[in-house]
Coordinates of C-alpha atoms and ligand atoms in Angstrom, one line a residue:
M866 CA 91.5 62.9 112.0
H867 CA 88.8 65.4 113.0
D868 CA 85.3 64.4 114.3
V869 CA 83.8 67.1 112.1
I870 CA 84.9 69.3 109.2
I871 CA 82.5 72.2 108.6
I872 CA 82.8 74.0 105.3
G873 CA 81.6 77.6 105.4
A874 CA 81.7 80.1 108.3
G875 CA 78.5 82.0 107.9
P876 CA 75.8 81.8 110.6
A877 CA 75.1 78.1 109.9
G878 CA 78.7 77.0 110.0
L879 CA 79.5 79.1 113.1
A880 CA 76.4 77.9 115.0
A881 CA 77.3 74.3 114.2
A882 CA 80.9 74.8 115.3
L883 CA 79.7 76.3 118.6
W884 CA 77.5 73.3 119.2
C885 CA 80.2 70.8 118.2
D886 CA 82.5 72.4 120.7
E887 CA 79.9 72.3 123.4
L888 CA 79.4 68.6 122.7
G889 CA 83.1 67.9 122.9
L890 CA 83.7 67.2 119.2
D891 CA 87.1 67.8 117.5
T892 CA 86.0 70.4 114.9
L893 CA 87.7 72.2 112.1
V894 CA 85.9 75.0 110.1
L895 CA 87.1 75.9 106.7
E896 CA 86.1 79.3 105.2
Q897 CA 87.1 80.6 101.8
N898 CA 86.9 84.3 102.8
E899 CA 86.6 86.0 106.1
V900 CA 84.1 84.9 108.7
G901 CA 80.5 86.0 108.4
G902 CA 79.0 84.9 105.1
Q903 CA 76.0 87.0 104.0
L904 CA 76.1 88.9 107.3
L905 CA 78.8 91.0 105.8
S906 CA 76.4 92.3 103.1
I907 CA 73.5 93.1 105.4
H908 CA 73.6 96.9 105.6
G909 CA 70.2 97.4 107.1
P910 CA 68.9 96.5 110.6
I911 CA 68.3 92.9 111.7
N912 CA 65.2 92.8 113.9
D913 CA 64.1 89.2 113.6
Y914 CA 66.7 87.2 115.4
P915 CA 65.2 86.8 118.9
G916 CA 67.1 88.7 121.6
V917 CA 69.8 90.0 119.3
P918 CA 68.7 93.2 117.6
A919 CA 71.5 94.7 115.4
S920 CA 71.7 97.8 113.3
N921 CA 73.5 95.8 110.5
G922 CA 75.1 92.5 109.7
R923 CA 78.6 93.5 111.0
E924 CA 77.2 94.5 114.4
F925 CA 75.4 91.1 114.5
L926 CA 78.6 89.3 113.6
E927 CA 80.4 91.1 116.4
R928 CA 78.0 89.5 118.9
F929 CA 78.3 86.1 117.2
S930 CA 82.1 86.5 117.3
E931 CA 82.1 87.0 121.0
S932 CA 80.7 83.5 121.5
V933 CA 83.0 82.1 118.9
S934 CA 86.1 83.6 120.6
K935 CA 85.2 81.7 123.8
A936 CA 84.8 78.4 122.0
D937 CA 87.6 75.9 121.3
F938 CA 87.5 74.8 117.6
D939 CA 89.9 75.3 114.8
L940 CA 88.9 78.0 112.2
W941 CA 90.9 78.4 109.0
T942 CA 89.9 81.4 106.9
N943 CA 90.9 82.2 103.3
V944 CA 91.2 78.5 102.6
E945 CA 90.9 77.3 99.0
I946 CA 89.3 73.8 98.8
E947 CA 90.5 71.9 95.7
S948 CA 88.1 68.9 96.0
V949 CA 85.9 67.1 98.5
D950 CA 85.4 63.3 98.6
L951 CA 82.1 63.2 100.6
K952 CA 82.0 59.4 100.9
A953 CA 85.5 59.1 102.2
K954 CA 85.2 62.4 104.2
R955 CA 88.4 63.7 102.7
V956 CA 89.0 67.4 101.9
A957 CA 91.9 68.4 99.7
L958 CA 93.1 72.0 99.9
R959 CA 94.7 73.9 97.0
S960 CA 97.8 74.2 99.2
G961 CA 98.3 70.5 98.9
E962 CA 97.1 69.6 102.4
E963 CA 94.7 66.6 102.9
L964 CA 92.2 66.7 105.7
Q965 CA 90.1 63.8 107.1
S966 CA 87.1 63.6 109.3
I967 CA 84.3 61.3 110.5
S968 CA 81.5 63.7 109.5
I969 CA 81.3 66.7 107.2
I970 CA 78.9 69.6 107.5
L971 CA 78.3 71.7 104.4
A972 CA 77.4 75.3 105.3
T973 CA 78.4 77.0 102.1
G974 CA 75.3 79.2 101.7
V975 CA 74.4 81.1 98.6
R976 CA 75.8 83.8 96.4
R977 CA 74.0 86.5 94.3
R978 CA 72.9 85.2 90.9
Q979 CA 74.6 87.1 88.0
L980 CA 72.9 88.1 84.8
G981 CA 75.9 87.4 82.6
I982 CA 75.3 90.5 80.5
P983 CA 77.9 92.9 79.1
G984 CA 78.8 95.7 81.6
E985 CA 77.8 93.7 84.7
K986 CA 81.4 93.0 85.8
E987 CA 83.1 95.9 84.1
F988 CA 81.2 98.6 86.0
V989 CA 81.5 97.1 89.5
G990 CA 82.5 100.1 91.6
H991 CA 81.6 102.4 88.7
G992 CA 77.9 102.7 88.9
I993 CA 76.8 99.1 89.8
I994 CA 75.3 99.8 93.2
E995 CA 76.3 97.2 95.7
S996 CA 73.7 98.2 98.3
A997 CA 71.1 100.9 98.2
S998 CA 70.9 101.2 102.0
R999 CA 74.7 101.8 102.2
D1000 CA 75.4 103.7 98.9
R1001 CA 72.2 105.6 98.1
N1002 CA 73.6 109.0 99.0
E1003 CA 76.3 108.6 96.4
F1004 CA 73.4 108.4 93.8
A1005 CA 71.3 111.2 95.1
D1006 CA 69.9 113.3 92.2
K1007 CA 70.8 110.6 89.7
D1008 CA 68.5 108.4 87.6
V1009 CA 68.9 104.8 88.4
C1010 CA 67.7 101.3 87.3
V1011 CA 66.9 98.3 89.5
I1012 CA 66.9 94.9 87.9
G1013 CA 64.8 92.1 89.5
G1014 CA 61.3 91.6 90.9
G1015 CA 61.6 90.1 94.3
D1016 CA 61.9 91.5 97.8
A1017 CA 65.5 92.6 97.5
A1018 CA 64.9 94.5 94.2
A1019 CA 61.7 96.2 95.6
E1020 CA 63.5 97.2 98.8
N1021 CA 66.4 98.7 96.9
A1022 CA 64.1 100.6 94.6
L1023 CA 62.2 102.0 97.5
L1024 CA 65.4 103.1 99.2
L1025 CA 66.7 104.8 96.1
A1026 CA 63.3 106.5 95.5
E1027 CA 64.1 108.5 98.7
V1028 CA 66.9 110.3 97.0
C1029 CA 66.8 109.7 93.2
P1030 CA 64.6 111.7 90.7
T1031 CA 63.7 108.5 88.8
V1032 CA 64.0 104.8 89.6
T1033 CA 63.2 102.3 86.8
L1034 CA 62.5 98.7 88.0
V1035 CA 62.9 96.2 85.3
H1036 CA 61.8 92.6 85.8
R1037 CA 61.1 89.7 83.5
R1038 CA 57.8 88.3 84.9
K1039 CA 54.3 89.7 84.4
R1040 CA 53.9 90.3 88.1
L1041 CA 56.4 91.3 90.8
K1042 CA 57.4 88.5 93.2
A1043 CA 58.0 90.9 96.0
R1044 CA 55.8 90.8 99.1
P1045 CA 52.5 92.7 98.8
S1046 CA 53.5 95.5 101.2
F1047 CA 56.5 96.3 99.0
V1048 CA 54.4 96.2 95.9
Q1049 CA 51.9 98.6 97.5
Q1050 CA 54.7 101.0 98.5
L1051 CA 56.2 100.9 94.9
R1052 CA 52.8 101.9 93.5
G1053 CA 52.7 104.9 95.8
Q1054 CA 56.0 106.2 94.6
H1055 CA 55.6 108.5 91.6
C1056 CA 59.3 108.5 90.7
I1057 CA 59.3 104.7 90.3
T1058 CA 58.4 103.2 86.9
V1059 CA 58.0 99.4 86.7
F1060 CA 58.8 97.6 83.4
P1061 CA 57.3 94.1 83.6
E1062 CA 58.1 91.4 81.1
S1063 CA 61.3 93.1 80.3
V1064 CA 65.0 92.3 80.5
V1065 CA 68.2 94.4 80.6
T1066 CA 70.4 93.2 77.9
R1067 CA 73.5 95.5 78.4
I1068 CA 74.8 98.0 80.8
L1069 CA 76.6 100.7 78.8
G1070 CA 79.1 103.5 79.5
S1071 CA 82.7 104.5 78.9
D1072 CA 84.4 104.4 82.3
K1073 CA 81.2 104.4 84.4
V1074 CA 77.5 103.4 83.9
E1075 CA 75.7 105.8 81.5
A1076 CA 72.8 103.8 80.3
V1077 CA 71.0 100.4 80.2
E1078 CA 69.6 98.6 77.2
I1079 CA 66.1 97.2 77.9
L1080 CA 64.2 94.7 75.8
R1081 CA 60.5 94.5 76.4
K1082 CA 58.7 91.2 75.7
D1083 CA 56.5 92.5 72.9
A1084 CA 59.2 94.7 71.3
L1085 CA 61.5 93.7 68.4
K1086 CA 64.4 95.9 69.3
P1087 CA 65.8 96.9 72.7
F1088 CA 65.9 100.6 73.6
Q1089 CA 68.5 102.5 75.7
M1090 CA 67.7 104.5 78.8
A1091 CA 70.2 106.9 80.4
V1092 CA 70.9 106.0 84.1
M1093 CA 74.0 106.5 86.3
G1094 CA 73.4 103.7 88.7
V1095 CA 72.2 100.1 88.4
V1096 CA 71.2 97.6 91.2
I1097 CA 71.1 94.0 90.2
R1098 CA 69.0 91.7 92.5
V1099 CA 67.9 88.7 90.4
G1100 CA 68.0 86.1 93.2
V1101 CA 70.7 83.8 94.5
Q1102 CA 72.3 80.4 93.7
P1103 CA 73.6 77.8 96.1
N1104 CA 77.3 77.1 96.5
T1105 CA 77.2 73.4 95.7
E1106 CA 79.4 73.1 92.7
L1107 CA 82.2 71.4 94.7
F1108 CA 79.8 68.6 95.8
R1109 CA 77.8 68.2 92.6
N1110 CA 79.1 64.7 91.7
E1111 CA 78.1 63.0 95.0
L1112 CA 75.4 65.1 96.5
Q1113 CA 71.7 64.9 95.7
L1114 CA 70.6 68.3 94.5
D1115 CA 67.2 69.8 93.6
D1116 CA 66.6 71.5 90.2
E1117 CA 68.1 74.7 91.3
G1118 CA 71.2 73.1 92.8
Y1119 CA 70.2 73.2 96.5
A1120 CA 71.3 70.3 98.6
I1121 CA 68.5 67.9 99.5
A1122 CA 68.6 66.9 103.2
T1123 CA 66.4 65.1 105.8
N1124 CA 64.8 67.0 108.7
Q1125 CA 67.9 66.2 110.6
H1126 CA 69.9 67.9 107.8
E1127 CA 71.6 64.7 106.6
T1128 CA 72.2 64.4 102.9
N1129 CA 72.1 61.3 100.7
V1130 CA 75.7 60.6 101.8
V1131 CA 75.9 59.1 105.3
N1132 CA 77.4 61.5 107.9
V1133 CA 77.4 64.4 105.5
F1134 CA 75.0 67.2 106.6
A1135 CA 73.9 70.3 104.7
I1136 CA 72.7 73.3 106.8
G1137 CA 71.6 76.8 106.3
D1138 CA 70.8 78.5 103.0
V1139 CA 72.7 75.9 100.9
S1140 CA 69.8 73.5 101.6
N1141 CA 67.0 76.0 102.4
P1142 CA 65.6 77.7 99.3
L1143 CA 62.3 78.5 100.9
A1144 CA 63.1 80.2 104.2
P1145 CA 66.7 81.4 104.3
T1146 CA 67.2 83.1 107.7
I1147 CA 69.9 83.5 110.3
S1148 CA 67.7 81.8 112.9
G1149 CA 67.0 78.9 110.5
A1150 CA 70.7 78.5 109.7
S1151 CA 71.7 78.5 113.4
G1152 CA 69.0 76.0 114.3
A1153 CA 70.1 73.7 111.5
G1154 CA 73.7 73.9 112.8
A1155 CA 72.6 72.9 116.3
T1156 CA 70.6 69.9 115.0
A1157 CA 73.4 68.6 112.8
A1158 CA 75.9 68.9 115.6
K1159 CA 73.7 67.0 118.0
V1160 CA 73.0 64.2 115.6
I1161 CA 76.7 63.8 114.9
A1162 CA 77.6 63.8 118.6
S1163 CA 74.9 61.2 119.5
R1164 CA 76.1 58.9 116.7
L1165 CA 79.7 59.2 117.8
N1166 CA 78.8 58.6 121.4
R1167 CA 76.9 55.4 120.4
Q1168 CA 79.9 54.1 118.5
K1169 CA 82.3 54.7 121.5
Ligands
FAD1866 C1 70.9 91.9 102.2 C2 70.5 90.7 103.1 C3 69.7 90.9 104.2 C4 69.3 89.9 105.0 N1 68.5 90.2 106.1 C5 68.2 89.1 107.0 C6 67.5 89.4 108.2 O1 67.1 90.6 108.5 N2 67.2 88.3 109.0 C7 67.5 87.1 108.7 O2 67.2 86.1 109.5 N3 68.2 86.8 107.6 C8 68.6 87.8 106.7 N4 69.3 87.5 105.6 C9 69.6 86.1 105.3 C10 70.8 85.6 106.1 O3 71.9 86.4 106.0 C11 71.1 84.1 105.6 O4 70.0 83.3 105.8 C12 72.3 83.5 106.4 O5 73.4 84.3 106.3 C13 72.6 82.1 105.9 O6 73.7 81.6 106.6 P1 74.6 80.4 106.0 O7 75.7 80.2 107.0 O8 73.7 79.3 105.6 O9 75.1 81.0 104.6 P2 76.1 82.2 104.3 O10 75.8 83.4 105.2 O11 75.9 82.4 102.8 O12 77.5 81.7 104.5 C14 78.1 80.7 103.8 C15 79.7 80.8 104.0 O13 80.3 79.7 103.3 C16 81.4 80.1 102.6 N5 81.7 79.2 101.5 C17 81.1 79.0 100.4 N6 81.7 78.2 99.6 C18 82.8 77.8 100.2 C19 83.9 76.9 99.9 N7 83.9 76.2 98.8 N8 84.9 76.8 100.8 C20 84.9 77.4 102.0 N9 83.9 78.3 102.4 C21 82.8 78.5 101.5 C22 81.1 81.5 102.2 O14 82.2 82.3 101.9 C23 80.3 82.0 103.4 O15 81.2 82.6 104.3 C24 69.7 88.5 104.7 C25 70.6 88.3 103.7 C26 71.0 89.4 102.8 C27 71.9 89.1 101.7

């Protein structure tokens, strides 16, 4: 029997685990991949976590890991969770093992939303650009397309515009959702063309990306445009499928929690991006981890 089981070892889960350890709680962290969460896909600098500037997410994670290595909690990586009974605080692993705790902290974060169009999966590694800041030199002198209208799409388009002859930004709304400073920069780039109220319906090619098919709102038929690279940034979705039956979720599937991060199930907490659609940040995730750990510790102390 553990005091706490934490699901997810991104910034939220790790911060919670550090605090649980500090507060003397018997803690087990379960992570389906390697440690780090979205930090592993931040290829640009992190300047907004007070006191810890880092040139990318991996560098930030190294600093985080220094603290983690000094702490005394159990961390299991590459674990596959079969099911979770939140009320009973029981976690069943695919390996057959059953785990039990007094509290559960959900720190499962978000993943990139997929478009679900032909070519999206087939061309991963063959023209689907994972990150413009990391991979743009590979696409220098090639025409590219960016799908999406938020900050991430705009940022990727601007980075690619530094090296690519043309960048086409395709987004489904009338106006871009990206922050005004990005929109202004996009307007100042002659090589960037923006297609509003449009969707990409297919990514085409033989063994690598050669074109996209675009459907504009007022058009009857889609048209094809030759490109050799595609960035897809159409938002994120929360990792809450495992808990859907018991957890109260909002319309987009994010966990609903109190300001102490407790969910509708007593002694089950949701921290970080999985319950924070509005302001997902490393500092927010870490702070939520600290709060949940402190609430759990004070409840357990009162019971003892
Ligand atoms: C490109 C990019 C740039 C960013 N830049 C910044 C920045 O400059 N500053 C900033 O503050 N924030 C930035 N962010 C946001 C920041 O990374 C997130 O807010 C933060 O990582 C959220 O932490 P989290 O622990 O809640 O979730 P995540 O980082 O998403 O971690 C969740 C973890 O849970 C695991 N998990 C999910 N489901 C399961 C399961 N069923 N079983 C076990 N484990 C599971 C995942 O594998 C993952 O490791 C950026 C994000 C991206 C993608």
